């Protein structure tokens, strides 16, 4: 034992060990590599084999160095986490001391509370949130990047096989030759196109120039923007957040969008474009203040973060979701009901088209109603709060409480959202959704009947879904029209489908009428069978025209 201790404690070994201890670990591990490199520079090259051996050793050493650097980063992240925990512990300690002090001497309540606020502030100031990462713009950029990563991961998520099998069985019969290309589009989220709807209550000249420079063009013929009724519009437009007179973004935000930033070529050969796709919008459509820009390729414009005191300039959406609003044809001064309003995209589109005397946005679900309220707050000025209200009534009984109160009613009914259901998080969720699907037509019919009761005689109801399912589209409209003698469906083919046929792929007829040999889901009766187009039109996503699914039908209540 004594001999071992004496051997270990020799001065030469201690000196050698101490030199190794105070040197960085990466430097110690890289000694052999540096010696090899020095020898290769001073000595002549002896052979190819020796060069290869030194190269391998250098590669191995650099990999170890990178591992050490990575480990140091993780250690730093752990230290930052400890700092956050320390800040939280400090706040908790201050709060606990406040409770104890108040319990011992209630007469010192105000003084103790002042000390507690000071302690909270000191604990917060010592936390890591007040470093460089506390920059709001940096946080916003990181949040945007995180959202993009989340969307990318969601789009790369595999499809739900039970839902896909159900779609294949049903839609191959109902859509025929349109289903295989529609199936390919639904299974390729990277090919999906998005529209950019501008907000007429905010300055949009700058964003319009950016869109046009990236190859976007207008979907609808434009009318001059009507005078705004909001008194604080000039205050919002000239906010300190704006970089220039007409620019909706600060310079560093605009600089991110250059013409070469986005590829203006299709991602695959499936994105076939009609020759006249980028021609002027059809003049057969009435001019509108609704401005929506689309791109011929799946170019995704970035979403805009909310800034306090400033309205958002644009809203991203599937351009097909604007068609029910166009069919509703709202004019100034009308009373409008959006029966199933959340998340609020169609309500915003209504406000872009006209200034109704009242727009009632109804949503019974609390979570979705909060979502709806935040959307309206982000796009509409406070001066319109008296015109735009949020209701929480049950849509199925809304017509009984407000019979004949509205000029126009939009029923964007809950449905088996094909795009969403196809990417259910698990097979169990997909199978449960398919079981619930059988109950949807009854709910949709109740909502449509309630809307027909809420609209005045001579008023209009537009029914829409975002599914290809005929049982939730044509069959629901046909059932309600046959049960309600005052309901009269109107043909939208010449008004909507024909002018926009170069942008969207429409299917207008009930599958039973197009293909008599196929089994009928429901017999069509009455006046609707003589003119199947009166039941509604369906937007089917196709390569190069990936808009949809979207079904819309317009029904007028007879006087």
Coordinates of C-alpha atoms in Angstrom, one line a residue:
X1 CA 0.0 0.0 0.0
X2 CA 2.8 2.4 0.9
X3 CA 4.7 1.6 -2.2
X4 CA 1.6 2.2 -4.4
X5 CA 1.1 5.6 -2.7
X6 CA 4.7 6.5 -3.2
X7 CA 4.6 5.6 -6.8
X8 CA 1.4 7.6 -7.5
X9 CA 2.7 10.7 -5.8
X10 CA 6.0 11.0 -7.7
X11 CA 6.7 14.7 -8.6
X12 CA 7.1 13.9 -12.3
X13 CA 3.7 12.2 -12.5
X14 CA 2.1 15.1 -10.6
X15 CA 3.6 17.6 -13.0
X16 CA 2.5 15.7 -16.0
X17 CA -1.0 15.2 -14.6
X18 CA -1.4 18.8 -13.7
X19 CA -0.5 19.9 -17.2
X20 CA -3.2 17.6 -18.6
X21 CA -5.8 18.9 -16.1
X22 CA -5.4 22.6 -16.9
X23 CA -5.5 22.0 -20.7
X24 CA -8.9 22.0 -22.5
X25 CA -10.2 18.5 -23.1
X26 CA -10.6 19.1 -26.8
X27 CA -7.0 20.3 -27.0
X28 CA -5.8 17.3 -25.2
X29 CA -7.7 15.0 -27.5
X30 CA -6.5 16.9 -30.6
X31 CA -2.8 16.6 -29.8
X32 CA -2.2 13.6 -31.9
X33 CA -3.9 15.2 -34.8
X34 CA -1.9 18.4 -34.6
X35 CA 1.3 16.4 -34.3
X36 CA 0.4 14.4 -37.4
X37 CA -0.4 17.6 -39.3
X38 CA 3.0 19.2 -38.3
X39 CA 4.9 16.1 -39.2
X40 CA 3.2 16.0 -42.6
X41 CA 4.3 19.6 -43.3
X42 CA 7.9 19.2 -42.1
X43 CA 8.7 15.7 -43.5
X44 CA 8.4 14.6 -47.1
X45 CA 5.4 12.5 -48.0
X46 CA 6.5 8.9 -47.7
X47 CA 3.6 7.1 -49.1
X48 CA -0.1 7.2 -49.9
X49 CA -0.9 4.9 -47.1
X50 CA 0.5 7.3 -44.5
X51 CA -1.5 10.2 -45.9
X52 CA -4.7 8.2 -45.7
X53 CA -3.9 7.2 -42.1
X54 CA -3.4 10.8 -41.0
X55 CA -6.6 11.9 -42.7
X56 CA -8.6 9.2 -40.9
X57 CA -7.1 10.2 -37.6
X58 CA -7.8 13.9 -38.2
X59 CA -11.4 13.2 -39.1
X60 CA -11.9 11.1 -35.9
X61 CA -10.4 13.9 -33.8
X62 CA -12.6 16.6 -35.3
X63 CA -15.7 14.5 -34.7
X64 CA -14.8 14.2 -31.0
X65 CA -14.3 17.9 -30.8
X66 CA -17.7 18.5 -32.3
X67 CA -19.2 16.2 -29.8
X68 CA -17.5 18.1 -27.0
X69 CA -18.9 21.4 -28.4
X70 CA -22.4 19.9 -28.6
X71 CA -22.1 18.7 -25.0
X72 CA -21.1 22.2 -23.9
X73 CA -24.2 23.6 -25.6
X74 CA -26.4 21.2 -23.7
X75 CA -24.7 22.1 -20.5
X76 CA -25.4 25.7 -21.2
X77 CA -29.0 25.0 -22.0
X78 CA -29.2 23.1 -18.6
X79 CA -27.7 26.1 -16.9
X80 CA -30.3 28.4 -18.5
X81 CA -33.1 26.0 -17.3
X82 CA -31.7 26.2 -13.8
X83 CA -31.8 30.0 -14.1
X84 CA -35.5 29.9 -15.0
X85 CA -36.2 27.6 -12.1
X86 CA -34.3 29.9 -9.8
X87 CA -36.3 32.9 -10.9
X88 CA -39.5 31.0 -10.3
X89 CA -38.3 29.9 -6.9
X90 CA -37.5 33.5 -6.0
X91 CA -41.0 34.6 -6.9
X92 CA -42.5 31.8 -4.9
X93 CA -40.3 32.7 -1.9
X94 CA -41.3 36.3 -2.0
X95 CA -45.0 35.4 -2.3
X96 CA -44.7 33.0 0.7
X97 CA -43.0 35.6 2.8
X98 CA -45.8 38.1 1.9
X99 CA -48.4 35.6 3.2
X100 CA -46.5 34.9 6.4
X101 CA -45.8 38.6 7.1
X102 CA -49.4 39.6 6.5
X103 CA -50.6 36.8 8.8
X104 CA -48.3 38.0 11.6
X105 CA -49.1 41.7 11.2
X106 CA -52.2 42.6 9.1
X107 CA -51.7 46.3 9.8
X108 CA -48.6 46.3 7.5
X109 CA -50.6 45.1 4.5
X110 CA -49.7 48.0 2.2
X111 CA -46.0 48.1 3.1
X112 CA -45.6 44.4 2.7
X113 CA -47.3 44.4 -0.6
X114 CA -45.0 47.1 -1.9
X115 CA -42.0 45.1 -0.8
X116 CA -43.5 42.0 -2.4
X117 CA -43.9 43.9 -5.8
X118 CA -40.3 45.0 -5.5
X119 CA -39.2 41.4 -4.8
X120 CA -41.2 40.1 -7.8
X121 CA -39.6 42.7 -10.0
X122 CA -36.1 41.8 -8.8
X123 CA -36.7 38.1 -9.3
X124 CA -38.0 38.7 -12.8
X125 CA -35.1 41.0 -13.7
X126 CA -32.6 38.3 -12.7
X127 CA -34.3 35.7 -14.9
X128 CA -33.1 34.8 -18.4
X129 CA -36.0 36.5 -20.1
X130 CA -34.2 39.8 -20.0
X131 CA -31.3 38.8 -22.1
X132 CA -31.0 39.2 -25.9
X133 CA -33.8 36.7 -26.4
X134 CA -36.2 39.1 -24.8
X135 CA -36.3 41.2 -28.0
X136 CA -40.0 41.1 -29.1
X137 CA -39.1 41.0 -32.8
X138 CA -36.7 38.2 -32.2
X139 CA -39.3 36.2 -30.3
X140 CA -41.8 36.9 -33.1
X141 CA -39.4 35.6 -35.7
X142 CA -38.7 32.5 -33.7
X143 CA -42.4 32.0 -33.1
X144 CA -43.0 32.2 -36.8
X145 CA -40.2 29.7 -37.5
X146 CA -41.7 27.4 -35.0
X147 CA -45.1 27.7 -36.6
X148 CA -43.6 26.9 -40.0
X149 CA -41.9 23.8 -38.6
X150 CA -45.1 22.7 -36.9
X151 CA -47.0 23.1 -40.2
X152 CA -44.3 21.3 -42.1
X153 CA -44.4 18.4 -39.7
X154 CA -48.2 18.3 -39.9
X155 CA -48.1 18.2 -43.6
X156 CA -45.5 15.4 -43.6
X157 CA -47.8 13.3 -41.3
X158 CA -49.0 10.2 -43.0
X159 CA -52.7 9.9 -44.0
X160 CA -55.1 7.9 -41.9
X161 CA -55.7 4.6 -43.7
X162 CA -59.3 3.9 -42.4
X163 CA -60.4 7.4 -43.6
X164 CA -58.6 7.0 -46.9
X165 CA -60.2 3.6 -47.5
X166 CA -63.7 5.1 -46.8
X167 CA -63.0 8.0 -49.1
X168 CA -61.9 5.6 -51.9
X169 CA -65.0 3.5 -51.6
X170 CA -67.5 6.5 -51.5
X171 CA -65.9 9.1 -53.7
X172 CA -64.9 6.8 -56.5
X173 CA -68.7 6.1 -56.9
X174 CA -69.8 9.7 -56.4
X175 CA -67.1 11.6 -58.3
X176 CA -66.1 9.0 -61.0
X177 CA -63.1 10.2 -63.0
X178 CA -62.7 13.3 -60.8
X179 CA -61.7 11.3 -57.7
X180 CA -58.3 9.9 -58.7
X181 CA -56.7 13.3 -59.3
X182 CA -58.6 14.8 -56.3
X183 CA -57.2 11.9 -54.2
X184 CA -53.7 12.7 -55.4
X185 CA -54.1 16.4 -54.4
X186 CA -55.5 15.6 -50.9
X187 CA -52.6 13.2 -50.3
X188 CA -50.0 15.9 -51.3
X189 CA -50.4 18.9 -48.9
X190 CA -47.3 20.5 -50.4
X191 CA -49.3 21.1 -53.6
X192 CA -52.1 22.9 -51.8
X193 CA -52.6 26.5 -52.9
X194 CA -53.6 29.4 -50.6
X195 CA -55.3 32.7 -51.2
X196 CA -54.4 36.1 -49.6
X197 CA -57.5 38.1 -48.7
X198 CA -56.7 41.8 -48.0
X199 CA -58.2 43.7 -45.2
X200 CA -59.9 46.9 -46.5
X201 CA -59.9 48.4 -43.0
X202 CA -56.1 48.7 -43.1
X203 CA -53.5 50.1 -45.5
X204 CA -52.7 47.5 -48.1
X205 CA -50.8 49.3 -50.8
X206 CA -47.5 48.0 -49.7
X207 CA -48.7 44.4 -49.3
X208 CA -50.3 44.6 -52.8
X209 CA -47.0 45.5 -54.3
X210 CA -45.3 42.7 -52.6
X211 CA -47.9 40.2 -53.8
X212 CA -47.7 41.3 -57.3
X213 CA -43.9 41.2 -57.3
X214 CA -44.2 37.5 -56.3
X215 CA -46.5 36.6 -59.1
X216 CA -49.9 36.8 -57.3
X217 CA -52.9 38.1 -59.1
X218 CA -56.5 39.0 -58.2
X219 CA -59.2 36.4 -58.2
X220 CA -62.1 38.9 -58.6
X221 CA -62.7 42.0 -60.6
X222 CA -61.9 45.0 -58.4
X223 CA -64.1 47.9 -57.4
X224 CA -63.0 51.1 -55.8
X225 CA -62.8 50.6 -52.0
X226 CA -65.9 52.2 -50.4
X227 CA -65.4 54.9 -47.8
X228 CA -64.7 53.4 -44.5
X229 CA -67.1 54.0 -41.7
X230 CA -64.4 53.7 -38.9
X231 CA -63.3 57.1 -37.5
X232 CA -60.0 55.7 -36.2
X233 CA -58.9 54.2 -39.5
X234 CA -56.3 57.0 -40.1
X235 CA -54.9 56.4 -36.6
X236 CA -54.5 52.7 -37.3
X237 CA -53.0 53.2 -40.8
X238 CA -50.5 55.8 -39.6
X239 CA -49.5 53.7 -36.6
X240 CA -45.9 53.9 -35.4
X241 CA -45.6 50.2 -36.4
X242 CA -45.6 51.2 -40.0
X243 CA -42.5 52.0 -41.8
X244 CA -43.9 54.4 -44.4
X245 CA -47.0 56.2 -45.5
X246 CA -48.6 53.2 -47.3
X247 CA -46.4 50.3 -46.2
X248 CA -48.0 47.8 -43.8
X249 CA -44.7 46.3 -42.7
X250 CA -41.4 47.7 -41.3
X251 CA -38.5 47.8 -43.7
X252 CA -36.8 44.7 -42.3
X253 CA -40.0 42.7 -42.8
X254 CA -40.4 43.8 -46.4
X255 CA -36.8 43.1 -47.2
X256 CA -37.4 39.5 -46.6
X257 CA -39.6 39.2 -49.7
X258 CA -37.6 39.5 -52.9
X259 CA -38.7 38.2 -56.3
X260 CA -36.2 35.5 -56.1
X261 CA -37.1 34.3 -52.7
X262 CA -39.8 31.9 -53.9
X263 CA -39.6 29.4 -56.8
X264 CA -42.2 30.4 -59.4
X265 CA -42.0 27.0 -61.0
X266 CA -44.3 24.1 -60.1
X267 CA -43.0 21.5 -57.6
X268 CA -43.9 18.6 -59.8
X269 CA -45.3 17.8 -63.2
X270 CA -48.8 17.3 -61.7
X271 CA -49.2 21.1 -61.3
X272 CA -50.6 21.7 -64.7
X273 CA -51.9 25.2 -65.4
X274 CA -54.4 26.3 -68.0
X275 CA -53.0 28.8 -70.6
X276 CA -55.4 31.5 -69.6
X277 CA -55.1 31.1 -65.9
X278 CA -53.3 34.4 -65.3
X279 CA -55.6 36.4 -67.5
X280 CA -57.8 39.2 -66.2
X281 CA -60.7 38.2 -63.8
X282 CA -63.9 37.4 -65.5
X283 CA -65.9 40.6 -66.2
X284 CA -69.2 38.6 -65.9
X285 CA -68.7 38.7 -62.1
X286 CA -69.9 41.9 -60.4
X287 CA -67.1 44.1 -59.2
X288 CA -66.4 43.8 -55.5
X289 CA -64.4 45.5 -52.8
X290 CA -63.3 42.0 -51.8
X291 CA -59.6 41.6 -52.7
X292 CA -58.2 38.1 -52.8
X293 CA -54.8 37.3 -54.4
X294 CA -53.9 33.8 -55.6
X295 CA -50.8 32.3 -57.1
X296 CA -50.7 29.6 -59.9
X297 CA -48.3 27.5 -57.9
X298 CA -48.4 26.3 -54.3
X299 CA -46.6 29.4 -53.0
X300 CA -47.4 30.0 -49.3
X301 CA -47.4 33.6 -48.2
X302 CA -46.3 33.9 -44.6
X303 CA -48.9 34.5 -41.9
X304 CA -48.9 37.9 -40.2
X305 CA -48.4 38.1 -36.4
X306 CA -50.8 40.2 -34.3
X307 CA -49.4 43.6 -33.3
X308 CA -51.2 45.6 -30.5
X309 CA -52.9 48.7 -31.9
X310 CA -52.6 47.7 -35.5
X311 CA -55.0 45.7 -37.6
X312 CA -53.8 42.8 -39.7
X313 CA -53.4 43.5 -43.4
X314 CA -54.4 40.1 -44.8
X315 CA -56.0 36.7 -44.1
X316 CA -54.8 33.4 -45.5
X317 CA -57.5 31.0 -46.7
X318 CA -58.6 28.4 -49.2
X319 CA -59.9 30.7 -52.0
X320 CA -62.8 28.3 -52.6
X321 CA -64.2 29.3 -49.1
X322 CA -65.0 32.8 -50.6
X323 CA -67.6 31.3 -53.0
X324 CA -70.4 31.0 -50.4
X325 CA -69.8 34.7 -49.5
X326 CA -70.0 35.6 -53.2
X327 CA -73.2 33.6 -53.5
X328 CA -74.7 35.4 -50.5
X329 CA -74.2 38.8 -52.2
X330 CA -74.4 41.0 -49.2
X331 CA -75.1 44.7 -49.7
X332 CA -74.7 47.7 -47.5
X333 CA -77.4 48.1 -44.8
X334 CA -78.6 44.5 -44.7
X335 CA -78.9 42.3 -41.5
X336 CA -76.8 39.2 -41.9
X337 CA -76.4 36.1 -39.8
X338 CA -73.4 33.8 -39.9
X339 CA -74.9 30.8 -38.1
X340 CA -71.8 28.7 -37.7
X341 CA -69.2 31.4 -37.8
X342 CA -65.9 30.2 -36.2
X343 CA -63.1 30.6 -36.9
X344 CA -64.4 33.7 -38.7
X345 CA -62.9 33.7 -42.2
X346 CA -66.2 34.0 -43.9
X347 CA -67.4 36.7 -41.5
X348 CA -64.3 38.7 -42.5
X349 CA -65.0 38.1 -46.1
X350 CA -68.6 39.5 -45.7
X351 CA -67.2 42.6 -44.1
X352 CA -64.8 43.0 -47.1
X353 CA -67.7 42.9 -49.5
X354 CA -70.1 45.3 -47.8
X355 CA -70.9 47.2 -44.6
X356 CA -74.1 45.5 -43.3
X357 CA -76.3 47.1 -40.7
X358 CA -75.7 44.1 -38.5
X359 CA -73.5 41.0 -38.8
X360 CA -74.3 38.4 -36.1
X361 CA -71.6 35.8 -35.8
X362 CA -73.0 32.8 -33.9
X363 CA -70.8 30.1 -32.4
X364 CA -72.1 28.0 -29.4
X365 CA -68.7 26.3 -28.6
X366 CA -66.8 28.4 -26.1
X367 CA -63.3 27.6 -27.4
X368 CA -64.2 28.3 -31.0
X369 CA -66.1 31.4 -30.0
X370 CA -62.9 32.8 -28.3
X371 CA -61.1 32.0 -31.5
X372 CA -63.8 33.8 -33.5
X373 CA -63.6 36.9 -31.3
X374 CA -59.8 37.1 -31.6
X375 CA -60.1 36.9 -35.4
X376 CA -62.6 39.7 -35.6
X377 CA -60.6 41.8 -33.2
X378 CA -57.5 41.4 -35.3
X379 CA -59.1 42.6 -38.5
X380 CA -62.0 44.9 -37.7
X381 CA -61.7 48.4 -36.2
X382 CA -63.4 49.1 -32.8
X383 CA -65.9 51.5 -34.4
X384 CA -67.6 48.4 -36.0
X385 CA -68.3 46.7 -32.7
X386 CA -71.9 48.0 -32.8
X387 CA -72.4 46.4 -36.3
X388 CA -70.6 43.1 -35.7
X389 CA -71.8 41.0 -32.7
X390 CA -70.9 37.5 -31.4
X391 CA -73.7 35.2 -30.3
X392 CA -73.6 31.9 -28.4
X393 CA -77.0 30.4 -29.3
X394 CA -77.6 26.8 -30.4
X395 CA -77.8 27.0 -34.2
X396 CA -80.5 24.4 -34.5
X397 CA -82.9 26.6 -32.4
X398 CA -81.7 30.0 -33.5
X399 CA -84.5 30.5 -36.0
X400 CA -87.2 29.9 -33.3
X401 CA -85.9 32.8 -31.2
X402 CA -85.3 35.2 -34.0
X403 CA -87.8 34.3 -36.7
X404 CA -87.6 36.4 -39.9
X405 CA -85.0 38.8 -38.5
X406 CA -82.3 38.6 -41.2
X407 CA -82.0 39.5 -44.8
X408 CA -79.2 37.0 -45.5
X409 CA -78.1 33.9 -43.6
X410 CA -74.9 31.9 -44.1
X411 CA -74.8 28.2 -42.9
X412 CA -71.2 27.0 -43.1
X413 CA -72.2 23.8 -41.5
X414 CA -70.0 21.5 -39.5
X415 CA -69.0 18.6 -41.8
X416 CA -66.6 15.8 -42.4
X417 CA -63.7 18.1 -43.3
X418 CA -61.9 15.9 -45.9
X419 CA -58.6 17.7 -45.7
X420 CA -58.5 17.5 -41.9
X421 CA -60.0 14.0 -41.4
X422 CA -57.6 12.5 -43.9
X423 CA -54.8 13.4 -41.5
X424 CA -56.4 12.2 -38.3
X425 CA -53.8 11.7 -35.6
X426 CA -54.5 8.0 -35.2
X427 CA -56.5 5.2 -36.7
X428 CA -58.7 5.2 -33.7
X429 CA -59.6 8.8 -34.1
X430 CA -60.2 8.3 -37.8
X431 CA -62.6 5.3 -37.2
X432 CA -64.5 7.3 -34.5
X433 CA -64.9 10.2 -36.9
X434 CA -66.3 7.9 -39.5
X435 CA -68.8 6.6 -37.0
X436 CA -69.8 10.1 -36.2
X437 CA -70.1 10.9 -39.9
X438 CA -73.5 9.2 -40.1
X439 CA -75.0 11.7 -37.7
X440 CA -73.9 14.8 -39.5
X441 CA -76.6 15.0 -42.2
X442 CA -79.3 15.2 -39.6
X443 CA -77.5 18.0 -37.8
X444 CA -76.9 19.9 -41.0
X445 CA -80.5 19.6 -42.1
X446 CA -81.6 21.1 -38.7
X447 CA -79.2 24.0 -39.1
X448 CA -80.5 24.7 -42.6
X449 CA -84.1 24.6 -41.5
X450 CA -83.3 26.9 -38.6
X451 CA -81.6 29.3 -41.1
X452 CA -84.7 29.3 -43.3
X453 CA -86.8 30.3 -40.3
X454 CA -84.4 33.1 -39.3
X455 CA -84.4 34.7 -42.7
X456 CA -87.2 37.0 -43.7
X457 CA -89.6 36.1 -46.6
X458 CA -87.8 36.9 -49.8
X459 CA -84.4 36.6 -48.0
X460 CA -81.6 34.2 -49.0
X461 CA -79.8 31.4 -47.2
X462 CA -76.5 30.0 -48.5
X463 CA -75.6 26.5 -47.3
X464 CA -71.9 25.3 -47.6
X465 CA -69.6 22.6 -46.5
X466 CA -65.9 21.7 -47.0
X467 CA -66.5 18.0 -47.9
X468 CA -67.1 16.0 -51.1
X469 CA -69.7 13.8 -49.5
X470 CA -72.9 13.9 -51.4
X471 CA -74.9 12.8 -48.3
X472 CA -73.8 16.0 -46.5
X473 CA -74.3 18.2 -49.6
X474 CA -76.9 17.5 -52.2
X475 CA -78.9 15.1 -50.1
X476 CA -79.2 17.6 -47.2
X477 CA -80.4 20.4 -49.5
X478 CA -82.8 18.1 -51.3
X479 CA -84.3 16.9 -48.0
X480 CA -84.9 20.4 -46.6
X481 CA -86.2 21.8 -49.9
X482 CA -88.8 19.0 -50.1
X483 CA -89.8 19.4 -46.5
X484 CA -90.1 23.3 -46.6
X485 CA -92.6 24.5 -49.3
X486 CA -91.3 28.1 -48.9
X487 CA -87.7 27.1 -49.8
X488 CA -86.7 27.6 -53.4
X489 CA -83.2 26.6 -54.5
X490 CA -81.5 28.8 -57.0
X491 CA -79.1 27.9 -59.8
X492 CA -75.5 29.1 -59.2
X493 CA -73.9 27.6 -62.3
X494 CA -74.1 30.6 -64.5
X495 CA -73.5 33.1 -61.7
X496 CA -70.5 31.5 -59.9
X497 CA -69.2 28.4 -61.7
X498 CA -69.0 29.7 -65.3
X499 CA -67.1 33.0 -64.5
X500 CA -64.6 31.2 -62.2
X501 CA -64.2 28.0 -64.2
X502 CA -60.6 28.9 -65.1
X503 CA -59.6 28.9 -61.5
X504 CA -61.8 26.1 -60.0
X505 CA -63.0 22.7 -61.1
X506 CA -66.8 22.4 -60.5
X507 CA -69.1 19.5 -60.3
X508 CA -72.7 20.6 -60.3
X509 CA -74.9 17.5 -60.6
X510 CA -76.0 15.0 -58.0
X511 CA -74.2 11.7 -58.7
X512 CA -77.4 9.8 -59.0
X513 CA -78.5 12.0 -61.9
X514 CA -75.1 11.8 -63.6
X515 CA -74.7 8.1 -63.3
X516 CA -78.2 6.4 -63.2
X517 CA -76.6 2.9 -62.9
X518 CA -75.2 3.7 -59.5
X519 CA -77.1 3.0 -56.3
X520 CA -79.0 6.1 -55.1
X521 CA -78.3 7.6 -51.7
X522 CA -81.6 9.3 -51.7
X523 CA -84.3 9.8 -54.4
X524 CA -84.5 13.4 -55.7
X525 CA -88.1 14.7 -55.7
X526 CA -89.9 17.9 -56.6
X527 CA -88.6 20.7 -58.7
X528 CA -85.0 20.0 -57.8
X529 CA -85.0 16.8 -59.9
X530 CA -85.9 18.6 -63.0
X531 CA -82.9 20.9 -62.7
X532 CA -80.1 19.2 -60.6
X533 CA -77.9 22.3 -60.8
X534 CA -80.3 24.1 -58.5
X535 CA -79.2 21.8 -55.6
X536 CA -75.8 23.3 -55.6
X537 CA -72.3 23.2 -57.0
X538 CA -69.2 21.4 -55.8
X539 CA -65.5 22.5 -56.0
X540 CA -63.3 19.5 -56.5
X541 CA -59.6 19.9 -56.0
X542 CA -57.5 19.0 -59.0
X543 CA -53.8 19.3 -59.9
X544 CA -53.0 22.9 -60.6
X545 CA -56.4 23.9 -59.2
X546 CA -56.1 22.5 -55.6
X547 CA -58.9 24.7 -54.2
X548 CA -61.6 22.9 -52.3
X549 CA -63.4 20.8 -51.4
X550 CA -66.3 23.3 -51.1
X551 CA -70.0 22.8 -51.7
X552 CA -72.4 25.7 -51.9
X553 CA -76.1 26.0 -52.4
X554 CA -78.4 29.1 -52.3
X555 CA -82.0 28.9 -51.2
X556 CA -84.5 31.7 -51.3
X557 CA -87.4 31.8 -48.9
X558 CA -90.6 32.6 -50.9
X559 CA -92.7 35.6 -50.0

